[in-house]
Coordinates of C-alpha atoms and ligand atoms in Angstrom, one line a residue:
X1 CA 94.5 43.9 224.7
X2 CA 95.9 41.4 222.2
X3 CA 97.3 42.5 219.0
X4 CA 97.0 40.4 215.7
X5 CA 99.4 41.3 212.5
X6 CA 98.7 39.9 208.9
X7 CA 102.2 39.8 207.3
X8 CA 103.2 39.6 203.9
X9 CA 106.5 38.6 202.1
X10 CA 107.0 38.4 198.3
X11 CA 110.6 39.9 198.5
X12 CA 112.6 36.9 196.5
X13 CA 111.5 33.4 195.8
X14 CA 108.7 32.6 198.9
X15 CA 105.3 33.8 198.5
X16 CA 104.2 34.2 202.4
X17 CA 101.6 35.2 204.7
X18 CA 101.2 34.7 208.3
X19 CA 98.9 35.5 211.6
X20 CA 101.3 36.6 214.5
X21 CA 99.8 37.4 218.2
X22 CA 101.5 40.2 220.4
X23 CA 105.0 40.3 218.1
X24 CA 105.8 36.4 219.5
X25 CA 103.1 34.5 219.3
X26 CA 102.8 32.3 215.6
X27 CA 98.8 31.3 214.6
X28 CA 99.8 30.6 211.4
X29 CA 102.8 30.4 208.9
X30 CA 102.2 29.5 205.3
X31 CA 104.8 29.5 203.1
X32 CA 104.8 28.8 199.2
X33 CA 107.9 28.1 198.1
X34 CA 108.8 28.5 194.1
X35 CA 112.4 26.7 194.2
X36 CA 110.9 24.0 191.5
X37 CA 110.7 26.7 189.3
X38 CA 114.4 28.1 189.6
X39 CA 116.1 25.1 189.5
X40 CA 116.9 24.4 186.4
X41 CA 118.1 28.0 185.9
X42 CA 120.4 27.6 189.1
X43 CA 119.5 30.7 190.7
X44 CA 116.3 33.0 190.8
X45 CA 115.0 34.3 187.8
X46 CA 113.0 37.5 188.7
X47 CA 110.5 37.3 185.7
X48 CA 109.4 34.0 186.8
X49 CA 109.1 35.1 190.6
X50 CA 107.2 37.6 190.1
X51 CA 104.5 36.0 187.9
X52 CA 104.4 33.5 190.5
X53 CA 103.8 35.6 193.6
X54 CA 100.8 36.8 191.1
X55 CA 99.2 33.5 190.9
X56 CA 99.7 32.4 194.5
X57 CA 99.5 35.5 196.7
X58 CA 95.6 35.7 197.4
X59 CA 95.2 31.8 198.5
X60 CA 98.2 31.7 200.1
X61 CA 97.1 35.2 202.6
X62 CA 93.4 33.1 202.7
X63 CA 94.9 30.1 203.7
X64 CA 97.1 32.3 206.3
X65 CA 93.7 34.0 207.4
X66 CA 91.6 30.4 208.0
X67 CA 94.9 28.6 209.5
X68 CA 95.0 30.8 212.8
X69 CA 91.3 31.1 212.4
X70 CA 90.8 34.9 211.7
X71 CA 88.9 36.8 209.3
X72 CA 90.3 40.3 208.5
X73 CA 87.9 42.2 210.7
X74 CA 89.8 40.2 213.6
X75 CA 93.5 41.5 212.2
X76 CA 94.7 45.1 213.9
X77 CA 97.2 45.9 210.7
X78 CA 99.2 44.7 207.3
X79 CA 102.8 44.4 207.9
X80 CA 104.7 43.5 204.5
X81 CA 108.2 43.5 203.6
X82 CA 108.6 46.7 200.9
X83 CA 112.4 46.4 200.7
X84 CA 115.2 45.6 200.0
X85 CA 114.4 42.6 197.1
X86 CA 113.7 41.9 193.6
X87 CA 111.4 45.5 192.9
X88 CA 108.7 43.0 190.6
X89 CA 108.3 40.6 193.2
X90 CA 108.1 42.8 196.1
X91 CA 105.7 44.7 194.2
X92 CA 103.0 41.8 194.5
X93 CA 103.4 41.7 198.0
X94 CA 102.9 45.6 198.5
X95 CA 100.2 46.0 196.2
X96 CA 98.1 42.7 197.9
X97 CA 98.7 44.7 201.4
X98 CA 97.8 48.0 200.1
X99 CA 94.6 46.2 198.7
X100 CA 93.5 44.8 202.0
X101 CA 94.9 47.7 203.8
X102 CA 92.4 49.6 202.0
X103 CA 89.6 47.4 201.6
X104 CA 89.6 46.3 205.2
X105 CA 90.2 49.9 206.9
X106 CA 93.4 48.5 208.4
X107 CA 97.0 50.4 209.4
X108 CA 99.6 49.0 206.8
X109 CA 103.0 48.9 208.3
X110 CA 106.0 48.8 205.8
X111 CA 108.4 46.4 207.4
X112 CA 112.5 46.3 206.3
X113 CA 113.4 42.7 205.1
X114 CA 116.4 42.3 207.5
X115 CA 114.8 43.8 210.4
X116 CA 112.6 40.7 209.6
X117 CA 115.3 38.3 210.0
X118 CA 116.1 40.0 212.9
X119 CA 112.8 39.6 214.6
X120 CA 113.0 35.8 214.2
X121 CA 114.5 35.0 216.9
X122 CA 111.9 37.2 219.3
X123 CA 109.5 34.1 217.7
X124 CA 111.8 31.7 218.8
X125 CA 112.8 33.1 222.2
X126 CA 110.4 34.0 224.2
X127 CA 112.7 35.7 226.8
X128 CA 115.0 37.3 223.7
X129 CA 115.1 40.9 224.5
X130 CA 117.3 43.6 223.2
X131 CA 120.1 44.8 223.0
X132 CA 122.0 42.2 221.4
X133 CA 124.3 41.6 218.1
X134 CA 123.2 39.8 215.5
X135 CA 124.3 38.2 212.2
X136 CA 122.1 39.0 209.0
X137 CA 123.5 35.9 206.7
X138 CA 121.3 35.3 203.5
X139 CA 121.3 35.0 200.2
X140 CA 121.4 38.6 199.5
X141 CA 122.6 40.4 202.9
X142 CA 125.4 39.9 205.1
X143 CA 125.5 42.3 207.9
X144 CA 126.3 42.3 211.6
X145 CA 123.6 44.7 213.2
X146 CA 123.8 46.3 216.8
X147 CA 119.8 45.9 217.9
X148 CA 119.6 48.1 220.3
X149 CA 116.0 48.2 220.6
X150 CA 113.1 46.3 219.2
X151 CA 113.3 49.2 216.4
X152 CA 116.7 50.8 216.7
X153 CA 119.4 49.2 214.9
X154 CA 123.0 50.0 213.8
X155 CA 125.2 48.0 211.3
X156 CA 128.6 47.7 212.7
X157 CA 129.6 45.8 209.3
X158 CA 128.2 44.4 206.0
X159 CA 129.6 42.5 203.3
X160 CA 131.4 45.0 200.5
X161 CA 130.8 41.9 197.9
X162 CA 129.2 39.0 197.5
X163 CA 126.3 37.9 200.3
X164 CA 127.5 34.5 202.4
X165 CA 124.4 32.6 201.3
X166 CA 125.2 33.8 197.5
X167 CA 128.8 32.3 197.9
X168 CA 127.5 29.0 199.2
X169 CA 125.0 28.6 196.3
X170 CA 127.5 29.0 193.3
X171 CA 130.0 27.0 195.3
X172 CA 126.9 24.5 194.7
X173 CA 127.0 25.5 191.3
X174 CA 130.3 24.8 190.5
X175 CA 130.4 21.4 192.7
X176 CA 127.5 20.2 190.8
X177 CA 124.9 20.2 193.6
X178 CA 122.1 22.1 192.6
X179 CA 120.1 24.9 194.0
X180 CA 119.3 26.1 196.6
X181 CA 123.2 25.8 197.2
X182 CA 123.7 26.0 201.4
X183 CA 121.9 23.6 202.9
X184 CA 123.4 20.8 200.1
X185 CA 127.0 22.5 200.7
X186 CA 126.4 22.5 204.1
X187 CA 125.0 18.4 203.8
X188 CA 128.3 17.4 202.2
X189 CA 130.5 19.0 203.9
X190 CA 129.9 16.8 206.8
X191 CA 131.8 14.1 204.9
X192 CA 134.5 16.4 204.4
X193 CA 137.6 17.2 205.8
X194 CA 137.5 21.2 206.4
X195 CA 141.2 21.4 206.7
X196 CA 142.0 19.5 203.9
X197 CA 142.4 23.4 201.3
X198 CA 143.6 26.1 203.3
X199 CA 141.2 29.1 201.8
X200 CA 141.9 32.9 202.3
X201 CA 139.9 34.5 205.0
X202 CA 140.2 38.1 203.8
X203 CA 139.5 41.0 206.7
X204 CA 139.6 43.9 205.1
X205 CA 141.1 46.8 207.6
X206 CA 142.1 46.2 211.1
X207 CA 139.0 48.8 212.3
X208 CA 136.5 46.9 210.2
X209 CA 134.0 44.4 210.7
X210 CA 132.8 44.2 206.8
X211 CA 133.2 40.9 205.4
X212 CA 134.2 40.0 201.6
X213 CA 133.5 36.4 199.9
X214 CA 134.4 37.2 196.2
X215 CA 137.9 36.5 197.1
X216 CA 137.1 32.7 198.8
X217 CA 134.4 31.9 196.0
X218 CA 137.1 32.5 193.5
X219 CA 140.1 30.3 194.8
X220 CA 137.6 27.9 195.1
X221 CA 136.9 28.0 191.7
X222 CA 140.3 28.6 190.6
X223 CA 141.0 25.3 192.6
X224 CA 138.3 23.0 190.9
X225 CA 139.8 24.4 187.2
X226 CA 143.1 24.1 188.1
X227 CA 142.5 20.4 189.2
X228 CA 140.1 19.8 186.4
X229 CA 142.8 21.3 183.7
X230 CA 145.3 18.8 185.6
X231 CA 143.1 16.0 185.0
X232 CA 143.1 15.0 189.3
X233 CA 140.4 13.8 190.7
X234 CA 138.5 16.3 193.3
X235 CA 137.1 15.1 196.9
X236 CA 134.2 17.6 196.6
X237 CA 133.0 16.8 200.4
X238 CA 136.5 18.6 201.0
X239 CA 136.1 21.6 199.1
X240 CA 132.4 21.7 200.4
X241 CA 134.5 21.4 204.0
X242 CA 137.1 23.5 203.2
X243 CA 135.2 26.7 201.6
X244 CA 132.2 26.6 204.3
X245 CA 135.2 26.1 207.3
X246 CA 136.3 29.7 205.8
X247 CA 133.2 31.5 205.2
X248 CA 132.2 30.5 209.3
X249 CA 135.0 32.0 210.5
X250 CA 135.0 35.0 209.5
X251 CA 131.4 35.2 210.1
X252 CA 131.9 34.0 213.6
X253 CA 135.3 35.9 214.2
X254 CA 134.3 39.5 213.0
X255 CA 130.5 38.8 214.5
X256 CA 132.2 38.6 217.9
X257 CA 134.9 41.2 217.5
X258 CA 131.6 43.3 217.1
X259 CA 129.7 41.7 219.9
X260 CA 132.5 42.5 222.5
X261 CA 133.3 45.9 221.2
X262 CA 129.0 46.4 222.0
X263 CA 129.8 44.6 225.4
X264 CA 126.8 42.3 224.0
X265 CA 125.6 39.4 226.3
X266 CA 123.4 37.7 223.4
X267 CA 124.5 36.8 219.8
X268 CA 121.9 36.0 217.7
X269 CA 122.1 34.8 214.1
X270 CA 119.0 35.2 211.5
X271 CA 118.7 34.4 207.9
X272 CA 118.8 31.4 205.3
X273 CA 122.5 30.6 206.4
X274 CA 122.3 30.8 210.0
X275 CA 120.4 27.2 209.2
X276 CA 124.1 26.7 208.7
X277 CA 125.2 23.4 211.4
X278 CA 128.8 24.4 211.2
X279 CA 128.2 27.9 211.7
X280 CA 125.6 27.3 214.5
X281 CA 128.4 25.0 216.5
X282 CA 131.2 27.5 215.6
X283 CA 129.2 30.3 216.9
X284 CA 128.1 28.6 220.3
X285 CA 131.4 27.5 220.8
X286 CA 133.4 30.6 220.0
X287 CA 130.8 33.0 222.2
X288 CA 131.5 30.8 225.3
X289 CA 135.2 31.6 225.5
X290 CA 133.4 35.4 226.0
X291 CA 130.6 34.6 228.2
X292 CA 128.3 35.6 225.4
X293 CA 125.3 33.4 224.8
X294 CA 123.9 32.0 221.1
X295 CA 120.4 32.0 220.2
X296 CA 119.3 31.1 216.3
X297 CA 115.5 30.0 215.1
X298 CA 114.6 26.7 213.9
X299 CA 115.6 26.8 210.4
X300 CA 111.9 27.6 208.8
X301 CA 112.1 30.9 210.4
X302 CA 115.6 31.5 209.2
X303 CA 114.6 31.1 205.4
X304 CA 112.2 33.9 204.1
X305 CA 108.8 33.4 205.9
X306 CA 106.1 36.4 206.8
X307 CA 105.7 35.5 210.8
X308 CA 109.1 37.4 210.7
X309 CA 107.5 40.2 208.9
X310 CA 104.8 40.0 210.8
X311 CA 106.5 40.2 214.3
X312 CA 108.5 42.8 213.0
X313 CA 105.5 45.0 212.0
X314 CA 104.6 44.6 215.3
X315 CA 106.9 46.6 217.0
X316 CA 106.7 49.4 213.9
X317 CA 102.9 49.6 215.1
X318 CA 103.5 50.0 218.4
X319 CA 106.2 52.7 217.2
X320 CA 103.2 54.6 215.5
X321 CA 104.6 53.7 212.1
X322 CA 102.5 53.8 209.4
X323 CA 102.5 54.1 205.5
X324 CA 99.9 55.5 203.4
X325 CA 98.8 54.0 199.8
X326 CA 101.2 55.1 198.0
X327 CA 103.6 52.6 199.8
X328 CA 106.3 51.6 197.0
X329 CA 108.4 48.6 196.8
X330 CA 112.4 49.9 197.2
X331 CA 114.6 47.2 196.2
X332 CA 117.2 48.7 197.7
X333 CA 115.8 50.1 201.2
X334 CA 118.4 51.2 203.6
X335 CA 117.8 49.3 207.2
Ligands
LIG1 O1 117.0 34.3 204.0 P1 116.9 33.6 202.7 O2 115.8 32.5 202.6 O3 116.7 34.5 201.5 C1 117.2 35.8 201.4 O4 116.7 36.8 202.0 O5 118.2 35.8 200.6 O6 118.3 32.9 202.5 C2 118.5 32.0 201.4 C3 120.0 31.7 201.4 C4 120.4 30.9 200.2 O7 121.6 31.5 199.6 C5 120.7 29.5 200.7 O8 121.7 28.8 200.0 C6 121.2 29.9 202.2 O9 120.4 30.9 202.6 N1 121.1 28.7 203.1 C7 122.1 28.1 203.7 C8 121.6 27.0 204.4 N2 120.3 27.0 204.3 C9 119.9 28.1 203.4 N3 123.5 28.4 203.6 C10 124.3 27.6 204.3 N4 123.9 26.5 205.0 C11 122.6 26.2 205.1 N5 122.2 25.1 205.8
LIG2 ZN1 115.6 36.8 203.4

């Protein structure tokens, strides 16, 4: 028998809702995206995204609903993301589930944010199966997790600072790009040279696999004021080059040093950065001098998106897990 999952994700800036068949199978994917808004503040401003998953969350989980042709009677459970993220925002997307949850006489499955990213690339690969390593890089996470299983996962290492995908975006900041920061560091820095500024790559004990990106963010800022104060001119599609050439490697280098410790065959990489072109060649290229093989998903499903959340509940409801209505948002949710 066929198994349909609503999911739900209101965790940062994307109001989403999807329809996902058997854990792989996309019906629909509707994503509302609120970047307009944050702009011109540079960054996300949880006030605003909260009000905003307000106003959008009901048509956007009707439009989710009529896209794959369902009605909720049609839908086994709710799977939506109730951690870690901005507590207001993830609140909207909780309360909305535990509504329809309730309403409907449906399971609601509380589903972990990463484990989201994780589940991806089961949408994108069909044959994906666990175990295999993979690199969490977003905006707020950086973590390379063991998945052992399609719910057991270990972190072998995390970021002690700064989250890749924040790095990139006030790099963006400071080059005068805008926001969303990666995908315009990652457009110019095709026209750079990413030798041209040696950055550090910082590993912070020989036995670890946790990454820190405070230190690169600040030389490159140190750089651009030191330059500025000089009065020389700066080729920003170098130091675009230059900062993103550091950040992949050591996302690449202590992502494998984990993978072969695991004796993992696969590496897969999920969240907004794994969009990342350099880091997607780097990765591919680096794994083959192992044997081990790269998958990613399309970038859509790399950025925040419910069928994630949705594919992830899946497996949870198989696993017999369940939450009850008084299922709290916990911006801080251990994976
Ligand atoms: O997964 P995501 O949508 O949200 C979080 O859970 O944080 O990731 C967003 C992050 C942002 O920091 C954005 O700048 C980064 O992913 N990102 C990229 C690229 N596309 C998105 N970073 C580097 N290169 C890209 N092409
Ligand atoms: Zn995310």
């Amino acid at each position: 028998m066929d198994t349909y999952i609503l999911g739900i994700e209101s965790s940062c800036d994307e109001t989403a809702a999807s329809v996902v068949k058997n854990g792989r199978e996309i019906l629909s994917n509707v994503i509302n995206t609120q970047i307009d808004f944050h702009k011109k503040y540079g960054g996300v401003v949880p006030e605003i995204a909260s009000r905003k998953h307000i106003e959008n969350i009901d048509a956007v989980i009707d439009e989710a609903l009529s896209a794959a042709n369902m009605s909720l009677c049609d839908i086994d459970a709710i799977a939506v993301t109730n951690g870690p993220g901005l507590v207001g925002a993830l609140l909207v997307g909780v309360s909305a589930a535990k509504a329809i949850a309730y309403a409907a006489n449906k399971p609601l499955v509380p589903v972990h944010h990463i484990r989201g990213h994780i589940t991806a690339n089961f949408l994108a690969h069909k044959e994906l199966e666990p175990p295999f390593v993979c690199l969490v890089a977003s905006g707020g996470h950086s973590h390379i997790v063991n998945v052992k299983d399609y719910t057991d996962f270990e972190i072998l290492g995390r970021t002690r600072d700064d989250a890749a995908g924040e790095a990139f975006d006030k790099i963006a900041r400071v080059l005068g790009l805008g926001y969303p920061g990666g995908p315009l560091v990652d457009k110019l820095a095709q026209e750079g040279n990413p030798h041209a500024i040696e950055f550090p790559r910082v590993k912070m004990d020989k036995d670890s696999l946790d990454f820190s990106f405070s230190g690169v963010k600040t030389a490159v800022i140190n750089y651009i004021h030191k330059a500025e104060q000089k009065g020389e001119e700066i080729n920003c599609a170098d130091v675009a080059a230059s900062f993103q050439n550091a950040v992949t490697d050591a996302l690449c280098e202590h992502t494998i040093e984990g993978a072969v410790a695991a004796c993992a065959k696969t590496v897969a990489l999920a969240g907004g950065v794994a969009a990342n072109s350099q880091l997607r060649e780097k990765m591919t290229a680096m794994c083959k001098k192992h044997g081990i093989s790269v998958v990613y998903p399309p970038p859509v499903l790399c950025t925040d998106n419910a069928a994630m959340i949705a594919a992830a509940g899946y497996y949870s409801y198989l696993d017999g897990e369940r939450a009850g209505l008084d299922l709290n948002a916990v911006p801080n949710l251990p994976l």
